[in-house]
């Protein structure tokens, strides 16, 4: 980090969406000797940024971002945290340079999956000579490792469920639809769209209590990078709420992609999983597709 | 129908799940000179079967079905209407012959998609020399035809959405996950699992009102047979509630597979669609995949 710092005379900006990830990235940046500027997305981040040099910015305010980045000598940008909404056209604040990209941008804004949209935004940022970097480059401790994270391991049934869910998650990932799939007793019962993982898990809980999905079998959640995903943004992530909702759905555990997924509040995640007999497992989908991990 | 009738000295049974389809099949059967026996699934069909020769049967009561079918000289069986639950193991009533199939049956019951499960049930029925036939063989009028069903046609944007949704629906269909996909502005925003089409549409309405999916674009619902699906059971179907919920989701219309989907209450479906400027369109996915219909 230090050598990168020396080569980079500019400042780091953290575009902060929802959840706690932006705070962890900001703290990791400080530990690495950075003086990050927080660009807090209005209506998305609910954290208290008063202890940080920060500005608030509306979703879609591209011109505002350019002005802030220019006047703060920003040369690297981390985009992190969930952006739940898509900006309405009326919220877009564009300057002359971005206006030239509008036809492509509008199309992506409406019709692209998250990955297509985020890649477009990253390209907009990088056209000014700034670099977009991944949250895991600032906070590598958040990355999931291979193998058990916590005390428990998937049993034979869970391993079989993981294999089926990997195929399903990669299938929807290729279509830029979502990153997560839930399998129960070898059957795919929910695929993630824009609603997010927590709502997918609550749907599975509902399906089980309505008897539409067997509640005798536990099942697994698998979250993977989309094939071809831009890894600087929107890496799959899990936190305590993921485990809580997986528990509500009666799942045996959660498997995420080692090296390309983030575990937030790792200690609390492990504590919850250990206490409820659930596994959290880092997998390499290339090695496990169709096989036991 | 008459010639088939002459060759078949036995009686027709209609296993009735939820919704109105079983009634339409029963009425069509009567019109064709049949004297159908209604086997009403407890907890699934909410219709009043008092005008019909009928018996109630619990989900999973295979032995009870065998006894009823034998004593009523049933030689053909139509399975129709939604079965929302999967029977719990404690509900299974098996006789000696079906017990032999239990290991496979239990596995399908828990882990199979709907198609795998229904095919297993059909095979159980057919082992006794009875034939399972499709609802559309009794009530062919319900089948969707190619082209507009109602006054409106998909416009250019809807045609593009249909193409994207066809690919998505076939993809999840191949995995025996579901039959329906919703696309808005070229982006797949919801895929059907065991929750059913109405809940998928309500999810899209929620995503739009939360701003997670553009509400400036309308979008489409596409419902298709799963590739490899046993066409005697669970053909994709739409009814007035489908149109009502598609309207709540702001969709431009609904496209279904011509010749392999059922339109229930066709007049009411057309009236609703016409009144709200929505299309209902029968497509051939083999001809339209990736192209305009």
mmCIF file with all atom_site columns, N, CA and C in Angstrom, chain A residues 64-93:
data_model
loop_
_atom_site.group_PDB
_atom_site.id
_atom_site.type_symbol
_atom_site.label_atom_id
_atom_site.label_alt_id
_atom_site.label_comp_id
_atom_site.label_asym_id
_atom_site.label_entity_id
_atom_site.label_seq_id
_atom_site.pdbx_PDB_ins_code
_atom_site.Cartn_x
_atom_site.Cartn_y
_atom_site.Cartn_z
_atom_site.occupancy
_atom_site.B_iso_or_equiv
_atom_site.pdbx_formal_charge
_atom_site.auth_seq_id
_atom_site.auth_comp_id
_atom_site.auth_asym_id
_atom_site.auth_atom_id
_atom_site.pdbx_PDB_model_num
ATOM 1  N N  . UNK A 1 64 ? -21.665 16.634 -10.346 1.00 0.00 ? 64 UNK A N  1
ATOM 2  C CA . UNK A 1 64 ? -21.246 16.923 -8.976  1.00 0.00 ? 64 UNK A CA 1
ATOM 3  C C  . UNK A 1 64 ? -20.037 16.096 -8.571  1.00 0.00 ? 64 UNK A C  1
ATOM 4  N N  . UNK A 1 65 ? -20.034 14.828 -8.974  1.00 0.00 ? 65 UNK A N  1
ATOM 5  C CA . UNK A 1 65 ? -18.886 13.979 -8.655  1.00 0.00 ? 65 UNK A CA 1
ATOM 6  C C  . UNK A 1 65 ? -17.625 14.532 -9.303  1.00 0.00 ? 65 UNK A C  1
ATOM 7  N N  . UNK A 1 66 ? -17.738 14.896 -10.567 1.00 0.00 ? 66 UNK A N  1
ATOM 8  C CA . UNK A 1 66 ? -16.564 15.410 -11.282 1.00 0.00 ? 66 UNK A CA 1
ATOM 9  C C  . UNK A 1 66 ? -15.995 16.638 -10.577 1.00 0.00 ? 66 UNK A C  1
ATOM 10 N N  . UNK A 1 67 ? -16.891 17.511 -10.150 1.00 0.00 ? 67 UNK A N  1
ATOM 11 C CA . UNK A 1 67 ? -16.448 18.744 -9.511  1.00 0.00 ? 67 UNK A CA 1
ATOM 12 C C  . UNK A 1 67 ? -15.750 18.428 -8.184  1.00 0.00 ? 67 UNK A C  1
ATOM 13 N N  . UNK A 1 68 ? -16.364 17.546 -7.383  1.00 0.00 ? 68 UNK A N  1
ATOM 14 C CA . UNK A 1 68 ? -15.778 17.156 -6.085  1.00 0.00 ? 68 UNK A CA 1
ATOM 15 C C  . UNK A 1 68 ? -14.423 16.477 -6.288  1.00 0.00 ? 68 UNK A C  1
ATOM 16 N N  . UNK A 1 69 ? -14.378 15.545 -7.228  1.00 0.00 ? 69 UNK A N  1
ATOM 17 C CA . UNK A 1 69 ? -13.138 14.794 -7.447  1.00 0.00 ? 69 UNK A CA 1
ATOM 18 C C  . UNK A 1 69 ? -12.026 15.732 -7.908  1.00 0.00 ? 69 UNK A C  1
ATOM 19 N N  . UNK A 1 70 ? -12.380 16.684 -8.765  1.00 0.00 ? 70 UNK A N  1
ATOM 20 C CA . UNK A 1 70 ? -11.374 17.610 -9.276  1.00 0.00 ? 70 UNK A CA 1
ATOM 21 C C  . UNK A 1 70 ? -10.830 18.490 -8.157  1.00 0.00 ? 70 UNK A C  1
ATOM 22 N N  . UNK A 1 71 ? -11.723 19.074 -7.353  1.00 0.00 ? 71 UNK A N  1
ATOM 23 C CA . UNK A 1 71 ? -11.276 20.038 -6.347  1.00 0.00 ? 71 UNK A CA 1
ATOM 24 C C  . UNK A 1 71 ? -10.586 19.347 -5.165  1.00 0.00 ? 71 UNK A C  1
ATOM 25 N N  . UNK A 1 72 ? -10.756 18.018 -5.030  1.00 0.00 ? 72 UNK A N  1
ATOM 26 C CA . UNK A 1 72 ? -10.074 17.294 -3.945  1.00 0.00 ? 72 UNK A CA 1
ATOM 27 C C  . UNK A 1 72 ? -8.892  16.460 -4.434  1.00 0.00 ? 72 UNK A C  1
ATOM 28 N N  . UNK A 1 73 ? -8.533  16.670 -5.696  1.00 0.00 ? 73 UNK A N  1
ATOM 29 C CA . UNK A 1 73 ? -7.375  15.959 -6.260  1.00 0.00 ? 73 UNK A CA 1
ATOM 30 C C  . UNK A 1 73 ? -7.509  14.444 -6.101  1.00 0.00 ? 73 UNK A C  1
ATOM 31 N N  . UNK A 1 74 ? -8.722  13.934 -6.363  1.00 0.00 ? 74 UNK A N  1
ATOM 32 C CA . UNK A 1 74 ? -8.967  12.489 -6.267  1.00 0.00 ? 74 UNK A CA 1
ATOM 33 C C  . UNK A 1 74 ? -8.309  11.775 -7.445  1.00 0.00 ? 74 UNK A C  1
ATOM 34 N N  . UNK A 1 75 ? -7.514  10.760 -7.156  1.00 0.00 ? 75 UNK A N  1
ATOM 35 C CA . UNK A 1 75 ? -6.948  9.986  -8.265  1.00 0.00 ? 75 UNK A CA 1
ATOM 36 C C  . UNK A 1 75 ? -7.346  8.517  -8.222  1.00 0.00 ? 75 UNK A C  1
ATOM 37 N N  . UNK A 1 76 ? -7.916  8.069  -7.084  1.00 0.00 ? 76 UNK A N  1
ATOM 38 C CA . UNK A 1 76 ? -8.407  6.688  -6.989  1.00 0.00 ? 76 UNK A CA 1
ATOM 39 C C  . UNK A 1 76 ? -9.789  6.697  -6.341  1.00 0.00 ? 76 UNK A C  1
ATOM 40 N N  . UNK A 1 77 ? -10.632 5.853  -6.835  1.00 0.00 ? 77 UNK A N  1
ATOM 41 C CA . UNK A 1 77 ? -12.019 5.824  -6.364  1.00 0.00 ? 77 UNK A CA 1
ATOM 42 C C  . UNK A 1 77 ? -12.400 4.385  -6.033  1.00 0.00 ? 77 UNK A C  1
ATOM 43 N N  . UNK A 1 78 ? -12.972 4.189  -4.826  1.00 0.00 ? 78 UNK A N  1
ATOM 44 C CA . UNK A 1 78 ? -13.556 2.897  -4.478  1.00 0.00 ? 78 UNK A CA 1
ATOM 45 C C  . UNK A 1 78 ? -15.067 3.073  -4.441  1.00 0.00 ? 78 UNK A C  1
ATOM 46 N N  . UNK A 1 79 ? -15.787 2.236  -5.178  1.00 0.00 ? 79 UNK A N  1
ATOM 47 C CA . UNK A 1 79 ? -17.254 2.244  -5.105  1.00 0.00 ? 79 UNK A CA 1
ATOM 48 C C  . UNK A 1 79 ? -17.660 1.055  -4.252  1.00 0.00 ? 79 UNK A C  1
ATOM 49 N N  . UNK A 1 80 ? -18.320 1.289  -3.131  1.00 0.00 ? 80 UNK A N  1
ATOM 50 C CA . UNK A 1 80 ? -18.670 0.156  -2.281  1.00 0.00 ? 80 UNK A CA 1
ATOM 51 C C  . UNK A 1 80 ? -19.979 0.416  -1.537  1.00 0.00 ? 80 UNK A C  1
ATOM 52 N N  . UNK A 1 81 ? -20.579 -0.661 -1.106  1.00 0.00 ? 81 UNK A N  1
ATOM 53 C CA . UNK A 1 81 ? -21.877 -0.576 -0.442  1.00 0.00 ? 81 UNK A CA 1
ATOM 54 C C  . UNK A 1 81 ? -22.990 -0.704 -1.468  1.00 0.00 ? 81 UNK A C  1
ATOM 55 N N  . UNK A 1 82 ? -24.141 -1.116 -0.979  1.00 0.00 ? 82 UNK A N  1
ATOM 56 C CA . UNK A 1 82 ? -25.262 -1.396 -1.879  1.00 0.00 ? 82 UNK A CA 1
ATOM 57 C C  . UNK A 1 82 ? -25.901 -0.107 -2.379  1.00 0.00 ? 82 UNK A C  1
ATOM 58 N N  . UNK A 1 83 ? -26.170 -0.062 -3.687  1.00 0.00 ? 83 UNK A N  1
ATOM 59 C CA . UNK A 1 83 ? -26.991 1.011  -4.261  1.00 0.00 ? 83 UNK A CA 1
ATOM 60 C C  . UNK A 1 83 ? -28.302 0.339  -4.648  1.00 0.00 ? 83 UNK A C  1
ATOM 61 N N  . UNK A 1 84 ? -29.333 0.608  -3.870  1.00 0.00 ? 84 UNK A N  1
ATOM 62 C CA . UNK A 1 84 ? -30.573 -0.137 -4.079  1.00 0.00 ? 84 UNK A CA 1
ATOM 63 C C  . UNK A 1 84 ? -31.408 0.445  -5.202  1.00 0.00 ? 84 UNK A C  1
ATOM 64 N N  . UNK A 1 85 ? -31.381 1.749  -5.321  1.00 0.00 ? 85 UNK A N  1
ATOM 65 C CA . UNK A 1 85 ? -32.195 2.372  -6.364  1.00 0.00 ? 85 UNK A CA 1
ATOM 66 C C  . UNK A 1 85 ? -31.388 2.536  -7.634  1.00 0.00 ? 85 UNK A C  1
ATOM 67 N N  . UNK A 1 86 ? -32.104 2.723  -8.706  1.00 0.00 ? 86 UNK A N  1
ATOM 68 C CA . UNK A 1 86 ? -31.473 3.250  -9.910  1.00 0.00 ? 86 UNK A CA 1
ATOM 69 C C  . UNK A 1 86 ? -31.945 4.684  -10.060 1.00 0.00 ? 86 UNK A C  1
ATOM 70 N N  . UNK A 1 87 ? -31.047 5.601  -10.410 1.00 0.00 ? 87 UNK A N  1
ATOM 71 C CA . UNK A 1 87 ? -31.483 6.998  -10.486 1.00 0.00 ? 87 UNK A CA 1
ATOM 72 C C  . UNK A 1 87 ? -32.533 7.193  -11.570 1.00 0.00 ? 87 UNK A C  1
ATOM 73 N N  . UNK A 1 88 ? -33.514 8.022  -11.264 1.00 0.00 ? 88 UNK A N  1
ATOM 74 C CA . UNK A 1 88 ? -34.472 8.419  -12.295 1.00 0.00 ? 88 UNK A CA 1
ATOM 75 C C  . UNK A 1 88 ? -33.769 9.376  -13.260 1.00 0.00 ? 88 UNK A C  1
ATOM 76 N N  . UNK A 1 89 ? -34.275 9.434  -14.463 1.00 0.00 ? 89 UNK A N  1
ATOM 77 C CA . UNK A 1 89 ? -33.648 10.337 -15.442 1.00 0.00 ? 89 UNK A CA 1
ATOM 78 C C  . UNK A 1 89 ? -33.616 11.768 -14.917 1.00 0.00 ? 89 UNK A C  1
ATOM 79 N N  . UNK A 1 90 ? -34.658 12.138 -14.170 1.00 0.00 ? 90 UNK A N  1
ATOM 80 C CA . UNK A 1 90 ? -34.730 13.517 -13.682 1.00 0.00 ? 90 UNK A CA 1
ATOM 81 C C  . UNK A 1 90 ? -33.645 13.827 -12.649 1.00 0.00 ? 90 UNK A C  1
ATOM 82 N N  . UNK A 1 91 ? -33.014 12.789 -12.091 1.00 0.00 ? 91 UNK A N  1
ATOM 83 C CA . UNK A 1 91 ? -31.961 13.007 -11.098 1.00 0.00 ? 91 UNK A CA 1
ATOM 84 C C  . UNK A 1 91 ? -30.592 13.175 -11.746 1.00 0.00 ? 91 UNK A C  1
ATOM 85 N N  . UNK A 1 92 ? -30.485 12.826 -12.999 1.00 0.00 ? 92 UNK A N  1
ATOM 86 C CA . UNK A 1 92 ? -29.166 12.863 -13.640 1.00 0.00 ? 92 UNK A CA 1
ATOM 87 C C  . UNK A 1 92 ? -28.688 14.296 -13.775 1.00 0.00 ? 92 UNK A C  1
ATOM 88 N N  . UNK A 1 93 ? -27.484 14.535 -13.299 1.00 0.00 ? 93 UNK A N  1
ATOM 89 C CA . UNK A 1 93 ? -26.824 15.832 -13.479 1.00 0.00 ? 93 UNK A CA 1
ATOM 90 C C  . UNK A 1 93 ? -25.568 15.564 -14.287 1.00 0.00 ? 93 UNK A C  1
#
